[in-house]
Short mmCIF file of C-alpha atoms and ligand atoms in Angstrom, two decimals:
data_model
loop_
_atom_site.label_atom_id
_atom_site.label_comp_id
_atom_site.label_asym_id
_atom_site.label_seq_id
_atom_site.Cartn_x
_atom_site.Cartn_y
_atom_site.Cartn_z
CA MET P 1 12.96 5.23 2.63
CA THR P 2 13.19 2.31 4.99
CA ILE P 3 11.70 -1.11 4.37
CA THR P 4 11.33 -3.35 7.40
CA GLN P 5 9.88 -6.76 6.70
CA HIS P 6 8.72 -9.32 9.23
CA GLN P 7 7.15 -12.50 7.95
CA SER P 8 4.58 -13.90 10.36
CA GLU P 9 5.28 -17.51 11.30
CA THR P 10 1.75 -17.99 12.62
CA GLY P 11 -1.53 -16.16 12.17
CA ASP P 12 -2.36 -13.43 9.71
CA GLN P 13 0.24 -11.42 7.79
CA SER P 14 -0.14 -7.70 8.47
CA GLU P 15 1.56 -5.05 6.36
CA THR P 16 1.82 -1.29 6.76
CA LEU P 17 3.08 1.43 4.47
CA LEU P 18 3.73 4.84 5.96
CA ALA P 19 5.43 8.05 4.92
CA ARG P 20 7.00 10.69 7.12
CA CYS P 21 7.39 14.41 6.53
CA GLN P 22 10.75 15.33 4.99
CA LYS P 23 10.97 18.39 7.22
CA CYS P 24 9.86 17.26 10.72
CA ARG P 25 9.50 13.43 10.43
CA ALA P 26 5.83 13.45 11.54
CA GLU P 27 3.68 10.71 10.02
CA LEU P 28 2.09 11.89 6.76
CA ALA P 29 0.17 8.91 5.44
CA ARG P 30 -0.42 5.35 6.60
CA VAL P 31 -2.16 2.31 5.13
CA ASP P 32 -2.50 -0.90 7.19
CA TYR P 33 -3.82 -4.06 5.57
CA ASP P 34 -3.95 -7.81 5.92
CA ALA P 35 -1.71 -9.57 3.39
CA THR P 36 -2.47 -13.16 4.33
CA PRO P 37 -2.08 -15.00 1.01
CA HIS P 38 -4.88 -16.60 -0.99
CA GLY P 39 -5.37 -20.20 0.14
CA VAL P 40 -4.27 -19.52 3.72
CA GLU P 41 -6.76 -19.28 6.60
CA GLY P 42 -7.34 -15.61 7.38
CA HIS P 43 -7.11 -14.46 3.75
CA ASP P 44 -9.56 -11.64 3.03
CA PRO P 45 -10.69 -12.01 -0.60
CA VAL P 46 -12.58 -8.72 -0.69
CA ARG P 47 -9.96 -6.38 0.77
CA PHE P 48 -8.55 -5.62 -2.69
CA GLY P 49 -11.01 -7.38 -4.99
CA SER P 50 -14.09 -9.56 -5.15
CA ALA P 51 -14.71 -12.96 -3.56
CA ASP P 52 -15.18 -14.50 -7.03
CA ASP P 53 -11.95 -13.14 -8.58
CA ARG P 54 -10.10 -15.90 -10.44
CA VAL P 55 -6.79 -14.04 -9.98
CA PRO P 56 -6.48 -12.49 -6.51
CA GLN P 57 -4.72 -9.16 -6.23
CA PHE P 58 -1.25 -9.46 -4.73
CA ALA P 59 -1.89 -7.67 -1.43
CA THR P 60 1.53 -5.99 -1.25
CA ILE P 61 1.08 -4.44 -4.70
CA ALA P 62 -2.57 -3.48 -4.17
CA GLY P 63 -1.71 -2.04 -0.74
CA SER P 64 1.17 -0.07 -2.26
CA GLN P 65 -1.16 1.32 -4.92
CA GLU P 66 -3.68 2.35 -2.24
CA PHE P 67 -0.88 3.93 -0.19
CA ALA P 68 0.51 5.86 -3.18
CA ARG P 69 -2.94 7.27 -3.97
CA LEU P 70 -3.25 8.57 -0.38
CA ARG P 71 0.38 9.68 -0.11
CA ASN P 72 0.20 11.74 -3.32
CA SER P 73 -3.10 13.44 -2.49
CA ASP P 74 -3.01 17.01 -1.16
CA GLU P 75 -3.99 15.61 2.26
CA GLY P 76 -1.29 12.94 2.15
CA ARG P 77 1.45 15.35 1.10
CA THR P 78 0.70 18.18 3.54
CA CYS P 79 2.14 17.72 7.02
CA LYS P 80 -0.40 18.24 9.80
CA GLU P 81 2.41 19.09 12.24
CA CYS P 82 4.47 21.69 10.38
CA GLY P 83 2.49 22.46 7.21
CA HIS P 84 5.29 21.43 4.84
CA VAL P 85 3.99 20.23 1.47
CA ASN P 86 6.06 17.16 0.62
CA PRO P 87 6.88 16.31 -3.01
CA VAL P 88 4.89 13.73 -4.93
CA PHE P 89 6.27 10.20 -4.59
CA PRO P 90 7.20 8.90 -8.06
CA THR P 91 4.99 5.85 -8.61
CA GLY P 92 5.50 5.21 -12.33
CA PRO P 93 8.71 3.16 -12.07
CA TRP P 94 7.13 0.84 -9.48
CA GLY P 95 4.25 -0.25 -11.74
CA TRP P 96 1.80 -0.82 -8.88
CA LYS P 97 -1.18 0.84 -10.62
CA ARG P 98 -0.50 -0.99 -13.87
CA GLN P 99 -0.43 -4.39 -12.14
CA VAL P 100 -3.58 -3.70 -10.09
CA ASP P 101 -5.42 -2.42 -13.18
CA GLN P 102 -4.33 -5.40 -15.30
CA THR P 103 -5.42 -7.87 -12.61
CA ARG P 104 -8.84 -6.17 -12.52
CA VAL P 105 -9.09 -6.53 -16.31
CA VAL P 106 -8.21 -10.24 -16.12
CA ASN P 107 -10.94 -10.78 -13.53
ZN1 ZN M 201 6.25 18.18 8.98
#
């Protein structure tokens, strides 16, 4: 795993999560999203929730949850280049789903 982080100094904050095949390095799954924070021009209140949410989802966590769902699907695990079926990414220790679910409950 590699994490490369670039904080935008101007404009919207874009984030991407992607996974590569363990066997051939081809791209397996990718989720791009806007992570411009609540209260900053360019924030999209409905990307991960509703416009009237009192507690906005934290885009990085909600994006990670969305990515994990795709990455761990049969489609997201099976390489389109070489056919290798990659192992499931362990999401439990990260707590992304729990935080997204709890934020939905609060709202
Ligand atoms: Zn592959």
